[in-house]
PDB file of C-alpha atoms and ligand atoms in Angstrom:
ATOM      1  CA  MET A1082       0.023 188.859 123.453  1.00  0.00           C
ATOM      2  CA  LYS A1083      -0.495 185.505 122.286  1.00  0.00           C
ATOM      3  CA  ILE A1084      -1.798 183.231 126.008  1.00  0.00           C
ATOM      4  CA  ARG A1085      -1.444 179.634 126.624  1.00  0.00           C
ATOM      5  CA  ILE A1086      -2.998 178.468 130.046  1.00  0.00           C
ATOM      6  CA  PHE A1087      -1.691 174.699 131.539  1.00  0.00           C
ATOM      7  CA  GLN A1088      -3.137 172.980 133.556  1.00  0.00           C
ATOM      8  CA  THR A1089       0.303 172.174 135.364  1.00  0.00           C
ATOM      9  CA  PRO A1090       3.753 173.671 136.227  1.00  0.00           C
ATOM     10  CA  GLY A1091       4.920 170.055 135.308  1.00  0.00           C
ATOM     11  CA  ARG A1092       2.841 169.700 132.120  1.00  0.00           C
ATOM     12  CA  ALA A1093       3.602 173.703 130.874  1.00  0.00           C
ATOM     13  CA  ALA A1094       8.122 173.308 131.840  1.00  0.00           C
ATOM     14  CA  ARG A1095       7.648 169.596 129.017  1.00  0.00           C
ATOM     15  CA  ALA A1096       5.858 172.090 126.629  1.00  0.00           C
ATOM     16  CA  LEU A1097       8.483 174.558 127.084  1.00  0.00           C
ATOM     17  CA  ALA A1098      11.110 172.301 126.526  1.00  0.00           C
ATOM     18  CA  ARG A1099       9.867 170.736 123.271  1.00  0.00           C
ATOM     19  CA  GLU A1100       9.608 174.001 122.376  1.00  0.00           C
ATOM     20  CA  ILE A1101      14.271 175.375 123.394  1.00  0.00           C
ATOM     21  CA  ALA A1102      14.833 171.338 121.957  1.00  0.00           C
ATOM     22  CA  ARG A1103      12.687 172.407 118.022  1.00  0.00           C
ATOM     23  CA  ALA A1104      13.636 175.964 118.024  1.00  0.00           C
ATOM     24  CA  ALA A1105      17.554 174.720 118.216  1.00  0.00           C
ATOM     25  CA  SER A1106      16.961 171.855 115.796  1.00  0.00           C
ATOM     26  CA  ARG A1107      15.600 174.101 113.570  1.00  0.00           C
ATOM     27  CA  ASN A1108      18.558 176.312 113.973  1.00  0.00           C
ATOM     28  CA  PRO A1109      21.490 174.723 116.167  1.00  0.00           C
ATOM     29  CA  ARG A1110      22.514 178.005 116.882  1.00  0.00           C
ATOM     30  CA  VAL A1111      20.932 179.442 118.054  1.00  0.00           C
ATOM     31  CA  VAL A1112      20.922 181.960 121.062  1.00  0.00           C
ATOM     32  CA  LEU A1113      18.829 181.617 123.932  1.00  0.00           C
ATOM     33  CA  GLY A1114      18.260 184.291 127.052  1.00  0.00           C
ATOM     34  CA  LEU A1115      17.839 182.377 130.318  1.00  0.00           C
ATOM     35  CA  PRO A1116      16.231 182.732 133.426  1.00  0.00           C
ATOM     36  CA  THR A1117      16.659 181.447 136.670  1.00  0.00           C
ATOM     37  CA  GLY A1118      15.085 181.170 139.620  1.00  0.00           C
ATOM     38  CA  ARG A1119      12.442 178.448 140.965  1.00  0.00           C
ATOM     39  CA  THR A1120       9.462 178.720 137.304  1.00  0.00           C
ATOM     40  CA  SER A1121      12.546 177.382 135.977  1.00  0.00           C
ATOM     41  CA  ILE A1122      14.129 174.367 137.325  1.00  0.00           C
ATOM     42  CA  PRO A1123      10.990 171.591 135.676  1.00  0.00           C
ATOM     43  CA  VAL A1124      11.673 173.573 132.942  1.00  0.00           C
ATOM     44  CA  TYR A1125      15.895 172.473 132.655  1.00  0.00           C
ATOM     45  CA  ARG A1126      14.876 168.696 134.069  1.00  0.00           C
ATOM     46  CA  GLU A1127      12.858 168.371 130.891  1.00  0.00           C
ATOM     47  CA  LEU A1128      16.160 169.700 129.438  1.00  0.00           C
ATOM     48  CA  VAL A1129      18.434 167.586 130.098  1.00  0.00           C
ATOM     49  CA  ALA A1130      16.158 164.205 129.779  1.00  0.00           C
ATOM     50  CA  LEU A1131      15.945 165.423 126.273  1.00  0.00           C
ATOM     51  CA  SER A1132      19.442 165.429 126.791  1.00  0.00           C
ATOM     52  CA  ARG A1133      20.129 162.184 127.602  1.00  0.00           C
ATOM     53  CA  ALA A1134      17.952 160.746 124.901  1.00  0.00           C
ATOM     54  CA  ASP A1135      19.591 162.381 122.463  1.00  0.00           C
ATOM     55  CA  ALA A1136      16.736 164.495 121.188  1.00  0.00           C
ATOM     56  CA  ILE A1137      18.281 167.535 122.007  1.00  0.00           C
ATOM     57  CA  ASP A1138      21.247 168.466 120.634  1.00  0.00           C
ATOM     58  CA  PHE A1139      23.183 172.110 121.826  1.00  0.00           C
ATOM     59  CA  SER A1140      26.354 171.845 120.763  1.00  0.00           C
ATOM     60  CA  ARG A1141      26.723 174.880 118.936  1.00  0.00           C
ATOM     61  CA  ALA A1142      23.881 176.378 120.174  1.00  0.00           C
ATOM     62  CA  THR A1143      25.003 180.063 122.870  1.00  0.00           C
ATOM     63  CA  THR A1144      23.296 181.222 125.473  1.00  0.00           C
ATOM     64  CA  PHE A1145      23.426 183.947 127.549  1.00  0.00           C
ATOM     65  CA  ASN A1146      21.848 184.578 131.299  1.00  0.00           C
ATOM     66  CA  LEU A1147      19.157 187.349 132.075  1.00  0.00           C
ATOM     67  CA  ASP A1148      21.987 188.121 135.374  1.00  0.00           C
ATOM     68  CA  GLU A1149      24.048 187.448 137.974  1.00  0.00           C
ATOM     69  CA  PHE A1150      24.422 188.900 141.687  1.00  0.00           C
ATOM     70  CA  LEU A1151      26.707 191.950 142.483  1.00  0.00           C
ATOM     71  CA  GLY A1152      29.772 190.643 144.651  1.00  0.00           C
ATOM     72  CA  LEU A1153      29.172 187.150 143.809  1.00  0.00           C
ATOM     73  CA  SER A1154      32.239 184.967 141.891  1.00  0.00           C
ATOM     74  CA  ALA A1155      31.516 182.493 139.567  1.00  0.00           C
ATOM     75  CA  GLU A1156      32.432 179.657 141.707  1.00  0.00           C
ATOM     76  CA  ASP A1157      30.237 181.084 144.732  1.00  0.00           C
ATOM     77  CA  PRO A1158      27.612 177.690 145.335  1.00  0.00           C
ATOM     78  CA  ARG A1159      24.982 180.547 145.383  1.00  0.00           C
ATOM     79  CA  SER A1160      25.440 182.639 142.204  1.00  0.00           C
ATOM     80  CA  TYR A1161      23.613 182.136 139.162  1.00  0.00           C
ATOM     81  CA  HIS A1162      26.260 180.690 137.862  1.00  0.00           C
ATOM     82  CA  ALA A1163      26.345 178.337 139.831  1.00  0.00           C
ATOM     83  CA  PHE A1164      22.687 177.663 140.218  1.00  0.00           C
ATOM     84  CA  MET A1165      22.998 177.251 135.996  1.00  0.00           C
ATOM     85  CA  ARG A1166      26.103 174.554 136.419  1.00  0.00           C
ATOM     86  CA  ARG A1167      23.957 172.140 138.566  1.00  0.00           C
ATOM     87  CA  HIS A1168      20.619 172.288 136.762  1.00  0.00           C
ATOM     88  CA  LEU A1169      21.333 172.692 133.107  1.00  0.00           C
ATOM     89  CA  PHE A1170      24.960 173.385 132.221  1.00  0.00           C
ATOM     90  CA  ASP A1171      27.070 170.483 133.423  1.00  0.00           C
ATOM     91  CA  HIS A1172      24.314 167.691 132.288  1.00  0.00           C
ATOM     92  CA  VAL A1173      23.708 168.023 128.563  1.00  0.00           C
ATOM     93  CA  ASN A1174      26.387 169.737 125.752  1.00  0.00           C
ATOM     94  CA  LEU A1175      26.583 173.308 125.545  1.00  0.00           C
ATOM     95  CA  SER A1176      29.475 174.400 125.209  1.00  0.00           C
ATOM     96  CA  PRO A1177      31.304 176.156 127.714  1.00  0.00           C
ATOM     97  CA  ARG A1178      32.838 179.051 125.872  1.00  0.00           C
ATOM     98  CA  ARG A1179      29.093 179.266 124.377  1.00  0.00           C
ATOM     99  CA  THR A1180      27.594 180.565 128.361  1.00  0.00           C
ATOM    100  CA  HIS A1181      27.576 184.017 129.153  1.00  0.00           C
ATOM    101  CA  LEU A1182      26.672 184.561 132.168  1.00  0.00           C
ATOM    102  CA  LEU A1183      27.518 188.901 133.744  1.00  0.00           C
ATOM    103  CA  ASN A1184      30.612 188.245 136.405  1.00  0.00           C
ATOM    104  CA  GLY A1185      29.058 190.186 139.488  1.00  0.00           C
ATOM    105  CA  ALA A1186      32.654 189.858 140.656  1.00  0.00           C
ATOM    106  CA  ALA A1187      34.024 192.926 137.786  1.00  0.00           C
ATOM    107  CA  ARG A1188      35.455 194.893 139.820  1.00  0.00           C
ATOM    108  CA  ASP A1189      34.905 197.656 136.732  1.00  0.00           C
ATOM    109  CA  VAL A1190      31.032 197.162 137.012  1.00  0.00           C
ATOM    110  CA  ALA A1191      29.875 199.177 133.894  1.00  0.00           C
ATOM    111  CA  ALA A1192      32.555 197.858 131.608  1.00  0.00           C
ATOM    112  CA  GLU A1193      31.280 193.980 132.631  1.00  0.00           C
ATOM    113  CA  CYS A1194      28.252 195.552 131.739  1.00  0.00           C
ATOM    114  CA  ARG A1195      29.585 196.566 128.096  1.00  0.00           C
ATOM    115  CA  ARG A1196      31.115 193.498 127.704  1.00  0.00           C
ATOM    116  CA  PHE A1197      27.779 191.393 127.613  1.00  0.00           C
ATOM    117  CA  GLU A1198      26.142 193.637 125.749  1.00  0.00           C
ATOM    118  CA  ARG A1199      28.846 193.682 123.675  1.00  0.00           C
ATOM    119  CA  ALA A1200      29.050 189.334 123.367  1.00  0.00           C
ATOM    120  CA  ILE A1201      25.034 189.553 122.668  1.00  0.00           C
ATOM    121  CA  ALA A1202      25.680 192.164 120.050  1.00  0.00           C
ATOM    122  CA  ARG A1203      28.153 189.190 118.711  1.00  0.00           C
ATOM    123  CA  ALA A1204      26.721 186.206 118.563  1.00  0.00           C
ATOM    124  CA  GLY A1205      24.022 188.391 116.805  1.00  0.00           C
ATOM    125  CA  GLY A1206      21.023 189.014 119.135  1.00  0.00           C
ATOM    126  CA  ILE A1207      18.862 186.846 120.658  1.00  0.00           C
ATOM    127  CA  ASP A1208      16.825 184.832 118.864  1.00  0.00           C
ATOM    128  CA  LEU A1209      14.470 183.144 122.013  1.00  0.00           C
ATOM    129  CA  MET A1210      14.391 184.300 125.114  1.00  0.00           C
ATOM    130  CA  VAL A1211      12.739 182.892 127.673  1.00  0.00           C
ATOM    131  CA  LEU A1212      11.774 185.110 130.703  1.00  0.00           C
ATOM    132  CA  GLY A1213       9.647 183.742 134.685  1.00  0.00           C
ATOM    133  CA  LEU A1214       8.260 186.784 136.323  1.00  0.00           C
ATOM    134  CA  GLY A1215       8.919 188.494 139.627  1.00  0.00           C
ATOM    135  CA  ARG A1216       5.891 188.362 142.447  1.00  0.00           C
ATOM    136  CA  ASN A1217       5.996 192.881 141.434  1.00  0.00           C
ATOM    137  CA  GLY A1218       6.487 192.103 138.093  1.00  0.00           C
ATOM    138  CA  HIS A1219      10.640 192.557 137.607  1.00  0.00           C
ATOM    139  CA  ILE A1220      11.988 190.716 134.852  1.00  0.00           C
ATOM    140  CA  GLY A1221      15.161 189.562 134.962  1.00  0.00           C
ATOM    141  CA  PHE A1222      16.705 191.870 138.094  1.00  0.00           C
ATOM    142  CA  ASN A1223      14.368 194.781 136.235  1.00  0.00           C
ATOM    143  CA  GLU A1224      12.402 196.089 139.587  1.00  0.00           C
ATOM    144  CA  PRO A1225      10.014 197.832 139.426  1.00  0.00           C
ATOM    145  CA  ASP A1226      10.754 201.666 139.319  1.00  0.00           C
ATOM    146  CA  ARG A1227       9.905 205.728 138.755  1.00  0.00           C
ATOM    147  CA  SER A1228      12.306 204.782 134.960  1.00  0.00           C
ATOM    148  CA  LEU A1229      13.764 200.767 133.555  1.00  0.00           C
ATOM    149  CA  VAL A1230      17.784 201.166 131.932  1.00  0.00           C
ATOM    150  CA  SER A1231      16.778 199.741 129.034  1.00  0.00           C
ATOM    151  CA  HIS A1232      20.668 198.661 128.641  1.00  0.00           C
ATOM    152  CA  THR A1233      22.335 195.675 130.213  1.00  0.00           C
ATOM    153  CA  HIS A1234      22.912 197.395 134.654  1.00  0.00           C
ATOM    154  CA  ARG A1235      23.767 197.229 137.877  1.00  0.00           C
ATOM    155  CA  MET A1236      19.802 197.350 139.954  1.00  0.00           C
ATOM    156  CA  ARG A1237      19.169 197.766 143.756  1.00  0.00           C
ATOM    157  CA  LEU A1238      16.450 194.157 144.579  1.00  0.00           C
ATOM    158  CA  ARG A1239      13.921 195.468 146.248  1.00  0.00           C
ATOM    159  CA  ALA A1240      13.064 193.833 149.903  1.00  0.00           C
ATOM    160  CA  SER A1241      10.375 191.394 148.315  1.00  0.00           C
ATOM    161  CA  THR A1242      12.658 190.105 145.239  1.00  0.00           C
ATOM    162  CA  ARG A1243      15.779 189.137 147.924  1.00  0.00           C
ATOM    163  CA  HIS A1244      13.077 187.634 149.893  1.00  0.00           C
ATOM    164  CA  ALA A1245      12.092 185.339 146.124  1.00  0.00           C
ATOM    165  CA  ASN A1246      15.812 184.495 146.588  1.00  0.00           C
ATOM    166  CA  ALA A1247      16.042 182.835 150.170  1.00  0.00           C
ATOM    167  CA  PHE A1248      16.145 179.739 149.396  1.00  0.00           C
ATOM    168  CA  LEU A1249      19.587 180.350 147.504  1.00  0.00           C
ATOM    169  CA  PHE A1250      21.259 182.182 150.425  1.00  0.00           C
ATOM    170  CA  GLY A1251      19.759 180.743 153.717  1.00  0.00           C
ATOM    171  CA  SER A1252      17.794 183.609 154.693  1.00  0.00           C
ATOM    172  CA  MET A1253      16.842 186.819 152.950  1.00  0.00           C
ATOM    173  CA  SER A1254      19.459 189.241 154.739  1.00  0.00           C
ATOM    174  CA  ALA A1255      22.432 187.078 152.953  1.00  0.00           C
ATOM    175  CA  VAL A1256      21.310 188.127 149.551  1.00  0.00           C
ATOM    176  CA  PRO A1257      22.429 190.765 147.902  1.00  0.00           C
ATOM    177  CA  ARG A1258      21.009 194.117 148.009  1.00  0.00           C
ATOM    178  CA  GLU A1259      22.492 194.753 144.328  1.00  0.00           C
ATOM    179  CA  ALA A1260      22.723 192.671 140.601  1.00  0.00           C
ATOM    180  CA  LEU A1261      23.812 192.615 137.765  1.00  0.00           C
ATOM    181  CA  SER A1262      20.866 192.577 134.952  1.00  0.00           C
ATOM    182  CA  MET A1263      19.854 192.749 131.518  1.00  0.00           C
ATOM    183  CA  GLY A1264      17.576 196.358 130.431  1.00  0.00           C
ATOM    184  CA  MET A1265      14.649 196.788 128.807  1.00  0.00           C
ATOM    185  CA  GLY A1266      15.423 196.940 125.438  1.00  0.00           C
ATOM    186  CA  THR A1267      18.217 194.173 125.853  1.00  0.00           C
ATOM    187  CA  ILE A1268      15.474 192.130 126.824  1.00  0.00           C
ATOM    188  CA  LEU A1269      12.630 193.849 124.333  1.00  0.00           C
ATOM    189  CA  GLN A1270      15.385 193.638 121.783  1.00  0.00           C
ATOM    190  CA  ALA A1271      14.982 188.838 121.550  1.00  0.00           C
ATOM    191  CA  ARG A1272      13.376 187.489 118.410  1.00  0.00           C
ATOM    192  CA  ARG A1273      11.343 185.559 120.263  1.00  0.00           C
ATOM    193  CA  ILE A1274       9.577 186.401 123.529  1.00  0.00           C
ATOM    194  CA  ILE A1275       7.747 183.619 126.040  1.00  0.00           C
ATOM    195  CA  LEU A1276       7.684 184.191 129.751  1.00  0.00           C
ATOM    196  CA  LEU A1277       6.605 181.719 132.176  1.00  0.00           C
ATOM    197  CA  VAL A1278       5.303 181.845 135.185  1.00  0.00           C
ATOM    198  CA  THR A1279       3.621 179.680 137.364  1.00  0.00           C
ATOM    199  CA  GLY A1280       1.906 179.666 140.755  1.00  0.00           C
ATOM    200  CA  ARG A1281      -0.782 180.695 142.411  1.00  0.00           C
ATOM    201  CA  SER A1282       1.530 184.331 143.971  1.00  0.00           C
ATOM    202  CA  LYS A1283       2.022 185.510 140.546  1.00  0.00           C
ATOM    203  CA  ALA A1284      -2.023 185.560 140.009  1.00  0.00           C
ATOM    204  CA  ARG A1285      -1.759 189.276 140.732  1.00  0.00           C
ATOM    205  CA  ALA A1286       1.046 190.025 139.051  1.00  0.00           C
ATOM    206  CA  VAL A1287       0.198 188.229 136.087  1.00  0.00           C
ATOM    207  CA  GLU A1288      -3.492 190.442 135.999  1.00  0.00           C
ATOM    208  CA  ARG A1289      -1.736 193.324 135.866  1.00  0.00           C
ATOM    209  CA  VAL A1290       1.029 192.783 133.342  1.00  0.00           C
ATOM    210  CA  LEU A1291      -2.089 192.080 130.775  1.00  0.00           C
ATOM    211  CA  SER A1292      -3.697 194.699 131.933  1.00  0.00           C
ATOM    212  CA  GLY A1293      -3.034 196.628 128.094  1.00  0.00           C
ATOM    213  CA  ARG A1294      -1.755 199.798 130.382  1.00  0.00           C
ATOM    214  CA  MET A1295       2.125 199.944 130.362  1.00  0.00           C
ATOM    215  CA  THR A1296       4.020 200.788 133.949  1.00  0.00           C
ATOM    216  CA  THR A1297       7.329 201.054 134.566  1.00  0.00           C
ATOM    217  CA  ARG A1298       5.745 199.990 138.550  1.00  0.00           C
ATOM    218  CA  VAL A1299       5.012 196.479 136.246  1.00  0.00           C
ATOM    219  CA  PRO A1300       8.369 196.184 134.383  1.00  0.00           C
ATOM    220  CA  ALA A1301       6.908 192.724 132.585  1.00  0.00           C
ATOM    221  CA  SER A1302       3.996 195.139 131.044  1.00  0.00           C
ATOM    222  CA  PHE A1303       6.578 196.389 128.368  1.00  0.00           C
ATOM    223  CA  LEU A1304       6.866 193.319 127.204  1.00  0.00           C
ATOM    224  CA  GLN A1305       3.573 193.401 125.187  1.00  0.00           C
ATOM    225  CA  LEU A1306       5.310 196.204 122.437  1.00  0.00           C
ATOM    226  CA  HIS A1307       6.804 192.976 121.849  1.00  0.00           C
ATOM    227  CA  ARG A1308       5.782 191.877 118.549  1.00  0.00           C
ATOM    228  CA  ASP A1309       6.612 188.188 119.127  1.00  0.00           C
ATOM    229  CA  VAL A1310       5.359 187.595 122.534  1.00  0.00           C
ATOM    230  CA  GLU A1311       3.821 184.626 124.387  1.00  0.00           C
ATOM    231  CA  VAL A1312       2.622 184.006 127.959  1.00  0.00           C
ATOM    232  CA  TRP A1313       2.802 180.599 129.258  1.00  0.00           C
ATOM    233  CA  LEU A1314       0.682 180.122 132.610  1.00  0.00           C
ATOM    234  CA  ASP A1315      -0.604 177.215 134.565  1.00  0.00           C
ATOM    235  CA  ALA A1316      -4.623 177.394 135.992  1.00  0.00           C
ATOM    236  CA  ALA A1317      -2.718 178.612 139.062  1.00  0.00           C
ATOM    237  CA  ALA A1318      -1.175 180.824 137.626  1.00  0.00           C
ATOM    238  CA  ALA A1319      -4.084 182.741 135.266  1.00  0.00           C
ATOM    239  CA  LEU A1320      -5.981 182.641 138.618  1.00  0.00           C
ATOM    240  CA  LEU A1321      -7.581 186.157 137.501  1.00  0.00           C
ATOM    241  CA  ILE A1322      -7.591 186.072 134.094  1.00  0.00           C
ATOM    242  CA  SER A1323      -8.870 183.746 132.881  1.00  0.00           C
ATOM    243  CA  SER A1324     -11.755 184.203 135.855  1.00  0.00           C
ATOM    244  CA  SER A1325     -12.275 188.127 134.358  1.00  0.00           C
TER     245      SER A1325
HETATM  246  C1  GLP B1726      14.708 186.515 140.369  1.00  0.00           C
HETATM  247  C2  GLP B1726      15.191 186.193 138.625  1.00  0.00           C
HETATM  248  C3  GLP B1726      14.416 186.882 137.505  1.00  0.00           C
HETATM  249  C4  GLP B1726      13.660 185.733 138.158  1.00  0.00           C
HETATM  250  C5  GLP B1726      12.404 185.446 139.017  1.00  0.00           C
HETATM  251  C6  GLP B1726      11.610 184.565 139.356  1.00  0.00           C
HETATM  252  O1  GLP B1726      14.207 187.739 140.233  1.00  0.00           O
HETATM  253  N1  GLP B1726      15.989 187.154 138.552  1.00  0.00           N
HETATM  254  O2  GLP B1726      14.907 186.090 136.556  1.00  0.00           O
HETATM  255  O3  GLP B1726      12.322 185.025 137.124  1.00  0.00           O
HETATM  256  O4  GLP B1726      13.409 185.051 140.305  1.00  0.00           O
HETATM  257  O5  GLP B1726      11.790 183.633 140.512  1.00  0.00           O
HETATM  258  P1  GLP B1726      10.633 182.319 140.579  1.00  0.00           P
HETATM  259  O6  GLP B1726      10.990 181.741 138.913  1.00  0.00           O
HETATM  260  O7  GLP B1726      11.724 181.641 142.250  1.00  0.00           O
HETATM  261  O8  GLP B1726       9.768 182.955 141.652  1.00  0.00           O
END
């Protein structure tokens, strides 16, 4: 895995936004996989700035988000749908027809997961998947477990993940206990992957992802199987790897 270390989270976010802009200018029909979470907010801020400066054109791009909370409708202000509108979709020229998120309020959850997989396939697969990392090593909502699921699926969230998402809900107890997420196979089928990790609180998780071992207890460790994956870190997240 290629590793890039930036001095600050801001520099990493700027570089990633520019990388996404480059991907969109090389291929205007680029298909992006997108994360939510606090790490992604500065990246979206930079993308909005590039868009306002006419330095990026999303008009023909397609996006697929990694995950959504179960039970929340697209209109719910705490949903990842709302997160994406707030931080990106309302400010750039992405076509709403080409922004895809899982419907957390779907009546038939299994059918919704199948619909999402079909939509990705119809779009020709994901060209560039941007990922964040959970403190427990999760990507999307693929939580550490005895086994991992390949396709888009329903998932029970760990307490630490609900805690990390409490900022959207006001308190941990209000965070849904389940979510829908792309599976590990869905993620690994992307042609290119960039995992962005910032902050000291993720340093231990980064060390485990890059340890050379693969375990379902650290779902992101399976990224090591991918032939085009980069791990972008700020200095704080790289603390335990650069000193070893
Ligand atoms: C959530 C999301 C993940 C994200 C992770 C990290 O659980 N489902 O896709 O990568 O949080 O979030 P943060 O960037 O807020 O640490």
